[in-house]
PDB file of C-alpha atoms in Angstrom:
ATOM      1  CA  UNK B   1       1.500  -1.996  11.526  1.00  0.00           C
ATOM      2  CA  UNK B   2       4.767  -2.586  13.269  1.00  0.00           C
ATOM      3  CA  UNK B   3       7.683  -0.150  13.088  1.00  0.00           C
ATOM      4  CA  UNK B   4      11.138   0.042  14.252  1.00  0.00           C
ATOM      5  CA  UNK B   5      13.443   3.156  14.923  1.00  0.00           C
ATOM      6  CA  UNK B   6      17.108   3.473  15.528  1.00  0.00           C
ATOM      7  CA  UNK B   7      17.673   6.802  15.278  1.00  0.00           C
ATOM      8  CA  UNK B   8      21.264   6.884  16.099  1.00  0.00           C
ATOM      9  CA  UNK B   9      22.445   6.968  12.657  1.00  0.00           C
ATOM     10  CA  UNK B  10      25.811   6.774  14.091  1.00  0.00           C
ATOM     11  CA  UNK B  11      27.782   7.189  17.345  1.00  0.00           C
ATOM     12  CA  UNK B  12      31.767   8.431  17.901  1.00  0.00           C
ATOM     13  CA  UNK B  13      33.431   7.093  21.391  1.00  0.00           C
ATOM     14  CA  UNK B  14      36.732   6.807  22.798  1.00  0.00           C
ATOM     15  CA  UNK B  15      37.736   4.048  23.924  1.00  0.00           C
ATOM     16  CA  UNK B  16      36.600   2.890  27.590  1.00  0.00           C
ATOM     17  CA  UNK B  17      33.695   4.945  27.225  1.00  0.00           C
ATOM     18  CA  UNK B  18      30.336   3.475  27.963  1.00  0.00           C
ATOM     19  CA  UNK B  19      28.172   4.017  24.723  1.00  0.00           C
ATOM     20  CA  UNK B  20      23.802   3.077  24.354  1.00  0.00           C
ATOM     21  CA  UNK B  21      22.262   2.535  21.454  1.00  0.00           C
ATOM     22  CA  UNK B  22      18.505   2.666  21.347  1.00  0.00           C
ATOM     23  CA  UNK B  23      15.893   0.594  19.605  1.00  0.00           C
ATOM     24  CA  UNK B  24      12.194   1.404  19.546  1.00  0.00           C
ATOM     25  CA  UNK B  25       9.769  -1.184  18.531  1.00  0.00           C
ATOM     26  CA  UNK B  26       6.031   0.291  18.104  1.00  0.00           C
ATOM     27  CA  UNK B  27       3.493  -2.291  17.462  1.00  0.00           C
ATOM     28  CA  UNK B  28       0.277  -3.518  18.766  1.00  0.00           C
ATOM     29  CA  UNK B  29       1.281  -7.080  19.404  1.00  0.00           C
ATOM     30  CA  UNK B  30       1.465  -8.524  22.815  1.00  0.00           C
ATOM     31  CA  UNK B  31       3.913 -11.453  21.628  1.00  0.00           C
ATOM     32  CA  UNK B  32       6.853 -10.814  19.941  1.00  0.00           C
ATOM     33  CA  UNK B  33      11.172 -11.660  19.890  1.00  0.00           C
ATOM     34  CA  UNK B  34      13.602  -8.817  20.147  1.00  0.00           C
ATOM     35  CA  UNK B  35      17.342  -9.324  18.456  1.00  0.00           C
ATOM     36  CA  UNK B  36      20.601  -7.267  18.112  1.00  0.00           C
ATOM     37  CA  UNK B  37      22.601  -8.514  15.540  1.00  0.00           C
ATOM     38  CA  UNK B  38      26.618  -6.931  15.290  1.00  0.00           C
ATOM     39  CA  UNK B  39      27.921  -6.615  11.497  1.00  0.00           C
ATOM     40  CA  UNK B  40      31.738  -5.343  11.784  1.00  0.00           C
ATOM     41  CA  UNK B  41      33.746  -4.104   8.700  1.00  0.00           C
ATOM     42  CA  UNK B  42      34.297  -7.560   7.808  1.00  0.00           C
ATOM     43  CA  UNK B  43      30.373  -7.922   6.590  1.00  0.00           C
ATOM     44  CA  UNK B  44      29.389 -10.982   8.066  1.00  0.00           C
ATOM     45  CA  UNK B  45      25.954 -10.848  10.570  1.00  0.00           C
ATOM     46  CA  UNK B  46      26.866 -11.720  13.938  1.00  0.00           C
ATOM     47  CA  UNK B  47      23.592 -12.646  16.036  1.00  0.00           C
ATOM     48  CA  UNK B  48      24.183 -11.344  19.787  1.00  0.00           C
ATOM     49  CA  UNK B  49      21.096 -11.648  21.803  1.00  0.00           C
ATOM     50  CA  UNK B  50      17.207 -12.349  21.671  1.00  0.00           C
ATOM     51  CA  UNK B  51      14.786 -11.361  24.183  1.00  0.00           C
ATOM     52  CA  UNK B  52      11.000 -12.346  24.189  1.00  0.00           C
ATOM     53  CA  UNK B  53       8.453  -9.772  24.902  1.00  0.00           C
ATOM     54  CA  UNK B  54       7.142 -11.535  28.463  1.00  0.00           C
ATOM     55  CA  UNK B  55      10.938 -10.978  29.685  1.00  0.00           C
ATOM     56  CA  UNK B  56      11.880  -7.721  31.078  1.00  0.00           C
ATOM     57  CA  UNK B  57      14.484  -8.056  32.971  1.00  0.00           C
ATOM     58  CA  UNK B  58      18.152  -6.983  31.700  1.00  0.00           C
ATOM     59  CA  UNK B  59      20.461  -9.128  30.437  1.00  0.00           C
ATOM     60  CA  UNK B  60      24.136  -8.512  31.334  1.00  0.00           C
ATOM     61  CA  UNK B  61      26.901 -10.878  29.153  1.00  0.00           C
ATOM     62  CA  UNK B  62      30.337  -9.575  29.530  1.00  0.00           C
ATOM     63  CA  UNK B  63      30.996  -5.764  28.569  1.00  0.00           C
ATOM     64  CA  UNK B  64      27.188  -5.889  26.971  1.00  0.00           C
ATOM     65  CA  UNK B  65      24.145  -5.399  28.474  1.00  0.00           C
ATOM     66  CA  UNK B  66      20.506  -5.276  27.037  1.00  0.00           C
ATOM     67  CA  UNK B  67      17.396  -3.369  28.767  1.00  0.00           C
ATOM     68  CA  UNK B  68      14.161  -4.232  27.880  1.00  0.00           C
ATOM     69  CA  UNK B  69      10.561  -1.941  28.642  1.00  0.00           C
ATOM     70  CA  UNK B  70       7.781  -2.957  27.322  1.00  0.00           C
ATOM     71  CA  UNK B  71       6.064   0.344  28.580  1.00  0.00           C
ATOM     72  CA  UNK B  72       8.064   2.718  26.156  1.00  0.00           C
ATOM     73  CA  UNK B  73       8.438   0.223  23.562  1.00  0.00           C
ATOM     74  CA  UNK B  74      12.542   0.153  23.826  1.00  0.00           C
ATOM     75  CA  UNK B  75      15.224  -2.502  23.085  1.00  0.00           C
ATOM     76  CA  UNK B  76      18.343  -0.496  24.288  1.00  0.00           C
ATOM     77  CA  UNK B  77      21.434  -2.006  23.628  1.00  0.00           C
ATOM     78  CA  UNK B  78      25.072  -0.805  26.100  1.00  0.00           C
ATOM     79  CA  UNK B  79      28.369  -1.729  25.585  1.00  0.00           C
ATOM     80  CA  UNK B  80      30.613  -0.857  28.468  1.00  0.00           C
ATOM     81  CA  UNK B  81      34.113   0.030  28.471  1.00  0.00           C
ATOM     82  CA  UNK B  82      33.920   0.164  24.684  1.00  0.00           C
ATOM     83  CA  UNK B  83      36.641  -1.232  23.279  1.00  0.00           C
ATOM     84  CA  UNK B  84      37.736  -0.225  19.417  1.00  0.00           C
ATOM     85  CA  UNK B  85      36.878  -4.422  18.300  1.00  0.00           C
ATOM     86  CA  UNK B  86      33.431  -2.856  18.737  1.00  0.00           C
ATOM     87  CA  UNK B  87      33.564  -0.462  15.788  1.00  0.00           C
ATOM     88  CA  UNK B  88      30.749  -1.975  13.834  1.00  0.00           C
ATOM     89  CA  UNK B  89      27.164  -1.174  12.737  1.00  0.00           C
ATOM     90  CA  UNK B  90      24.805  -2.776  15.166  1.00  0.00           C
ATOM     91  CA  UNK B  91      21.345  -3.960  13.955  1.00  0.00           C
ATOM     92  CA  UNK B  92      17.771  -3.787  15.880  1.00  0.00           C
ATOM     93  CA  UNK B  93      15.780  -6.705  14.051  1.00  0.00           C
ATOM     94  CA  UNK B  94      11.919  -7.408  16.292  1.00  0.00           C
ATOM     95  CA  UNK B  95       9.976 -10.415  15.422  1.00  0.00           C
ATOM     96  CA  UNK B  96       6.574 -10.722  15.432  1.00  0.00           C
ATOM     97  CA  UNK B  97       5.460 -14.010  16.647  1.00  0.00           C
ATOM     98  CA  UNK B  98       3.587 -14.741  13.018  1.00  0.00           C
ATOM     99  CA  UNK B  99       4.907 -18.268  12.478  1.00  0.00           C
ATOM    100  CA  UNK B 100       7.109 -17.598   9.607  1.00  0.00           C
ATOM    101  CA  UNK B 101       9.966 -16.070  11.924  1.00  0.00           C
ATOM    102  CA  UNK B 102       9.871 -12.816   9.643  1.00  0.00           C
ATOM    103  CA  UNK B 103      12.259 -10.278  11.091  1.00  0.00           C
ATOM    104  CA  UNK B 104      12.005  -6.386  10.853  1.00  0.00           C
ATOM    105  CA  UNK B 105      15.583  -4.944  10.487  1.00  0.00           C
ATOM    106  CA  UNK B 106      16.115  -1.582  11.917  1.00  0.00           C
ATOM    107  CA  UNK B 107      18.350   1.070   9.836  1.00  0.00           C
ATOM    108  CA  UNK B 108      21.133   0.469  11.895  1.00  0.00           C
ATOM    109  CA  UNK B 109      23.708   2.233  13.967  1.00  0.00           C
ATOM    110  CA  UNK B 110      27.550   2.554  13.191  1.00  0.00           C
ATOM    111  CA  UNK B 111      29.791   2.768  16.190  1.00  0.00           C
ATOM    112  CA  UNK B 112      33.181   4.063  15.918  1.00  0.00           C
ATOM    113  CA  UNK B 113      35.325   3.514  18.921  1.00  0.00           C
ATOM    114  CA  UNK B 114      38.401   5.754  18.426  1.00  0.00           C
ATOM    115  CA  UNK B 115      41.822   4.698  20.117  1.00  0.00           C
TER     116      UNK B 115
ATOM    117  CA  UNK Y   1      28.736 -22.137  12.423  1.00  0.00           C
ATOM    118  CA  UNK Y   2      24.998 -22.712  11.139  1.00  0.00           C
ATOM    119  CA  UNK Y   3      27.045 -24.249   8.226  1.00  0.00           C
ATOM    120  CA  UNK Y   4      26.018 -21.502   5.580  1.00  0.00           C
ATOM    121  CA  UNK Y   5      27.846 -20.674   2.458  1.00  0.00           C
ATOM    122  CA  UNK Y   6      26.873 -18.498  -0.648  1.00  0.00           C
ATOM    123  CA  UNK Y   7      28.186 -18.552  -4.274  1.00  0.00           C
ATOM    124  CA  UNK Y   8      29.085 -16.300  -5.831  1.00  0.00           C
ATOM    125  CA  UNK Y   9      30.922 -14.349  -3.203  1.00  0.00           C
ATOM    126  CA  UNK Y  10      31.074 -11.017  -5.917  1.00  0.00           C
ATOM    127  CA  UNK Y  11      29.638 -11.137  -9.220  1.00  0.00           C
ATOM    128  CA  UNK Y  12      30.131  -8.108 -11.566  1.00  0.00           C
ATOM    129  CA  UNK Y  13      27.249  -8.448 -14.260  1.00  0.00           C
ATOM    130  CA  UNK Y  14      25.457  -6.373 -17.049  1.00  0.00           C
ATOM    131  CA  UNK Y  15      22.026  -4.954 -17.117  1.00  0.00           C
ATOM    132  CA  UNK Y  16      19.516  -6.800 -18.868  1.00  0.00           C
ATOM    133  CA  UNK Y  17      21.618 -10.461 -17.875  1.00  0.00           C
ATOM    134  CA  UNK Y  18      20.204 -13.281 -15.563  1.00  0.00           C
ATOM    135  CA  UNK Y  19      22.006 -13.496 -12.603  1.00  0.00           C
ATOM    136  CA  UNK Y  20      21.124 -16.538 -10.140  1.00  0.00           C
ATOM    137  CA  UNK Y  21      22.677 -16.589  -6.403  1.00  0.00           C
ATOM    138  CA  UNK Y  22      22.877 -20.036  -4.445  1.00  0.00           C
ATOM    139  CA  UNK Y  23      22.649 -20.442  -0.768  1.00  0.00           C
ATOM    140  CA  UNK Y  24      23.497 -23.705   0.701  1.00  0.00           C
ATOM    141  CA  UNK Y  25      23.153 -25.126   4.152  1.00  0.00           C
ATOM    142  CA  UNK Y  26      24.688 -28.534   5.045  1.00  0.00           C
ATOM    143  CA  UNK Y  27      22.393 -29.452   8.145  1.00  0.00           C
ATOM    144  CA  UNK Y  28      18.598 -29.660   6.926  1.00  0.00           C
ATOM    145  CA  UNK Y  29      17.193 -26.398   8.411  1.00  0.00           C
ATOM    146  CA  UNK Y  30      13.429 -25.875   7.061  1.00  0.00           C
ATOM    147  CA  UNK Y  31      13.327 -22.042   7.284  1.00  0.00           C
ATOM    148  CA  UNK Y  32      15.886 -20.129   4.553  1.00  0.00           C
ATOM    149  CA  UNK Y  33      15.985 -16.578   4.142  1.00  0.00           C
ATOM    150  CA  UNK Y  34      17.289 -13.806   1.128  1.00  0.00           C
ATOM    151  CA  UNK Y  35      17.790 -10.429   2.051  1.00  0.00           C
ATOM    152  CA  UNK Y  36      19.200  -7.826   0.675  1.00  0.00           C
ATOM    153  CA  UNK Y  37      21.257  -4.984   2.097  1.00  0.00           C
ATOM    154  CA  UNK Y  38      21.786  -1.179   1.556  1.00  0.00           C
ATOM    155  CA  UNK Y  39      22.731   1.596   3.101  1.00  0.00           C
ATOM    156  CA  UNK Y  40      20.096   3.370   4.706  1.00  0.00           C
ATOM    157  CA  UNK Y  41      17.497   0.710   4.903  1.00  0.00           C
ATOM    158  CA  UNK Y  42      19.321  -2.215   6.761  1.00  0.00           C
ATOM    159  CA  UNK Y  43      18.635  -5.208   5.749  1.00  0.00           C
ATOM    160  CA  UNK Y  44      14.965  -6.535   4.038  1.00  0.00           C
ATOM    161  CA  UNK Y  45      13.336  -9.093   2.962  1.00  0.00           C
ATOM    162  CA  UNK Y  46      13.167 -10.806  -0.720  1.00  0.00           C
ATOM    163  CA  UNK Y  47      11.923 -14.492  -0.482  1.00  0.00           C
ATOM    164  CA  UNK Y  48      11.741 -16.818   2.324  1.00  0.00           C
ATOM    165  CA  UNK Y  49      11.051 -20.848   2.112  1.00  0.00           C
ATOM    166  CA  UNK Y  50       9.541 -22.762   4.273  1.00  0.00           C
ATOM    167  CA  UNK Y  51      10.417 -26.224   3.082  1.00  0.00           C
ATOM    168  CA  UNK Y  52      11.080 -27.586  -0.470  1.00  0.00           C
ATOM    169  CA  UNK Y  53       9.210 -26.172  -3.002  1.00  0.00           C
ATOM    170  CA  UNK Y  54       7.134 -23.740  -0.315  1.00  0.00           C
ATOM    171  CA  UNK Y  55       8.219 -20.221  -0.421  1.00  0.00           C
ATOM    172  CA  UNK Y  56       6.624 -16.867  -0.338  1.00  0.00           C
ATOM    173  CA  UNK Y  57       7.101 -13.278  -1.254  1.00  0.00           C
ATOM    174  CA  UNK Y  58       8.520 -10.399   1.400  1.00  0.00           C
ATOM    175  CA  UNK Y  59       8.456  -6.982   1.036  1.00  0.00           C
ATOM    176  CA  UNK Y  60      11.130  -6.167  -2.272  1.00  0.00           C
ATOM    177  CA  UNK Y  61      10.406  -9.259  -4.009  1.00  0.00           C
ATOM    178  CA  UNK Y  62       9.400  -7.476  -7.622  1.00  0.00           C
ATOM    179  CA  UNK Y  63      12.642  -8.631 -10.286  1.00  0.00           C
ATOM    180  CA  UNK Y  64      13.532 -11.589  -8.149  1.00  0.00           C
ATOM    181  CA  UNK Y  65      12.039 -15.075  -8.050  1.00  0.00           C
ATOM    182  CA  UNK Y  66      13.485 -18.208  -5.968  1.00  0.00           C
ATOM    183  CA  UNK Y  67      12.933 -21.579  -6.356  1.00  0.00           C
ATOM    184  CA  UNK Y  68      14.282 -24.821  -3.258  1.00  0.00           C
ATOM    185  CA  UNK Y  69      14.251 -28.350  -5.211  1.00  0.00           C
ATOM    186  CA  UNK Y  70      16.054 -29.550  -1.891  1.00  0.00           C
ATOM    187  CA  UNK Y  71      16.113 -28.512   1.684  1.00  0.00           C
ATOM    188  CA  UNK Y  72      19.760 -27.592   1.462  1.00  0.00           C
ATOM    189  CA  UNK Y  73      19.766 -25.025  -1.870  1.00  0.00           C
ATOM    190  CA  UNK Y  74      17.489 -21.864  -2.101  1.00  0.00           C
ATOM    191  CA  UNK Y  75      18.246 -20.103  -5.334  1.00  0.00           C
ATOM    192  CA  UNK Y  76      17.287 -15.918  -6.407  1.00  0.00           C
ATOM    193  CA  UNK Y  77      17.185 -15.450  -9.453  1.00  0.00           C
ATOM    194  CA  UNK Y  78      17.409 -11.938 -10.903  1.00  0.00           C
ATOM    195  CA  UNK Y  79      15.244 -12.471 -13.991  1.00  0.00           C
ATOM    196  CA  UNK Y  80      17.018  -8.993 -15.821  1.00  0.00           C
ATOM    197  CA  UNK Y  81      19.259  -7.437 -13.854  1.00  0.00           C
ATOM    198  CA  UNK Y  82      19.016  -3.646 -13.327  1.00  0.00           C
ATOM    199  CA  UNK Y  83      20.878  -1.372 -11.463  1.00  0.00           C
ATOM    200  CA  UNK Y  84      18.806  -0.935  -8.684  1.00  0.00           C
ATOM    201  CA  UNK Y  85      19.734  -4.429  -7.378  1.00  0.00           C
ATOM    202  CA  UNK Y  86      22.782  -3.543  -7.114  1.00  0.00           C
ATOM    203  CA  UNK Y  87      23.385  -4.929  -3.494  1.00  0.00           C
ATOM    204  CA  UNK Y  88      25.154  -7.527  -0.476  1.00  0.00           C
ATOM    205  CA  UNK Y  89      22.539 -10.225  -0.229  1.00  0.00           C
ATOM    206  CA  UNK Y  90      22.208 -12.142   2.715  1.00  0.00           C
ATOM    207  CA  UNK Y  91      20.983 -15.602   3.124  1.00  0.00           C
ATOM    208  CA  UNK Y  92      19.914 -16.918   6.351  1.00  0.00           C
ATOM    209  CA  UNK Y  93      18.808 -20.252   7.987  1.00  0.00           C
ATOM    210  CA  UNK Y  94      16.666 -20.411  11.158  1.00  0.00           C
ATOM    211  CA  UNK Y  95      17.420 -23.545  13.201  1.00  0.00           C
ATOM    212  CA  UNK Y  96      14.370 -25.850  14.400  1.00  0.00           C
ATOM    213  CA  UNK Y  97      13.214 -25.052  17.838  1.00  0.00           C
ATOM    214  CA  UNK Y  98      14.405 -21.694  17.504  1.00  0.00           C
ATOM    215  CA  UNK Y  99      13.386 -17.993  16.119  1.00  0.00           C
ATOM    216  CA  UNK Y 100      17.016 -16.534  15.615  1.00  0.00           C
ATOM    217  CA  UNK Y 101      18.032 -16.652  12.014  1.00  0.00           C
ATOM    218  CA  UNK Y 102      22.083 -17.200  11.414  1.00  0.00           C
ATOM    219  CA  UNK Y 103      23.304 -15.249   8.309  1.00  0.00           C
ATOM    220  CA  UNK Y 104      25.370 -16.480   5.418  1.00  0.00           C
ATOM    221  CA  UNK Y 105      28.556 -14.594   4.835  1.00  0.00           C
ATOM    222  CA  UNK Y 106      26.986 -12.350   1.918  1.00  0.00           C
ATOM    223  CA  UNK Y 107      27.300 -11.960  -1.952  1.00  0.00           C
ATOM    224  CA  UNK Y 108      28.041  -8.576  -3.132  1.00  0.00           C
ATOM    225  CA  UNK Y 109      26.276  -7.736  -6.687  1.00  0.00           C
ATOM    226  CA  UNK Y 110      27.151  -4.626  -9.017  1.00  0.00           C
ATOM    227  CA  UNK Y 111      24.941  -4.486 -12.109  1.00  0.00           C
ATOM    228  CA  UNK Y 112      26.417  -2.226 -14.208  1.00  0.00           C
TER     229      UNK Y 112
END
């Protein structure tokens, strides 16, 4: 069985602060997509990133950067120099690689950037 | 723009009614997705489709059913509406060649 854990149920920052957010993905599969998806207040699903599970290395775009270990099972997720655009709930969503491109949304994580 | 839309955007409905919630996607894509969200549980799994007339069940599929007579419509279908699916539901496309899913912009339900 496959599980996923964000347990930051939510996270308070001032601006310009550099904030993680964690992902855990526990499963026995060797083959498998990573996502983080960004839903601000608006509502709308914003994809930002997938990652396969043969590709460790980080991923830097912009203020965001993504670090992937396979060894502890974590999809970590940094946003530097937060800015308060960022205040949104950020979604953890693994794949397996099953065929049918089923994902497994994590609980989430609000971020608040305060001014 | 994967070229989503939903209708209704809000529907306020009664308990006991048929409600029925239309995605459409304006570019062919063979995968289509309903979720639904709430707080505390993020975002799972009703139906998927995998072409016309091919779907299958995901993990809260009791009280809904879907039905895709064409690639670009996949209908739910609240048989009786209770107030447990009282929700945002999410529809989502995957585009060929690809495993990321792109979301619709969400129809919020109250069953009252």
């Amino acid at each position: 069985a496959q599980k996923v854990t964000q347990a930051q149920t939510e996270i308070s920052v001032v601006e310009k602060e550099d904030v993680t957010l964690d992902c855990v993905y526990e499963t026995r599969d060797t083959t498998y997509y990573l996502f983080w998806y960004k839903q601000p207040p608006s509502g709308e699903l914003v994809f930002l990133i997938r990652r396969n599970s043969f590709d460790e290395q980080n991923e830097i775009s912009g203020r965001y950067s993504w670090n992937f270990q396979k060894s502890t099972s974590s999809f970590n997720f940094t946003i530097t120099a937060s800015q308060v655009v960022d205040s949104a709930v950020y979604f953890c969503a693994p794949q397996p690689a099953s065929g049918t491109y089923k994902y497994i949304f994590g609980t989430g994580t609000r971020l608040k950037v305060l001014a | 723009d994967a070229g989503i839309t939903q209708s209704p955007r809000h529907k306020v409905t009664e308990t006991g009614t048929p409600v029925t919630l239309r995605c459409h996607q304006t570019e062919n894509h063979r995968y289509m997705y309903w979720y639904r969200q709430d707080p505390g549980h993020g975002l799972r799994l009703i139906h998927y489709s995998y072409g016309v007339k091919d779907t299958d069940k995901g993990e809260v599929s009791d009280g809904y059913s879907v039905s895709r007579s064409k690639t670009e419509d996949f209908l739910l279908t609240l048989e009786s509406a209770t107030s447990s699916q009282t929700s945002v539901y999410f529809c989502a496309i995957k585009l060929a060649g690809e495993e990321t899913q792109y979301f619709g912009p969400g129809t919020r339900l109250l069953v009252l």
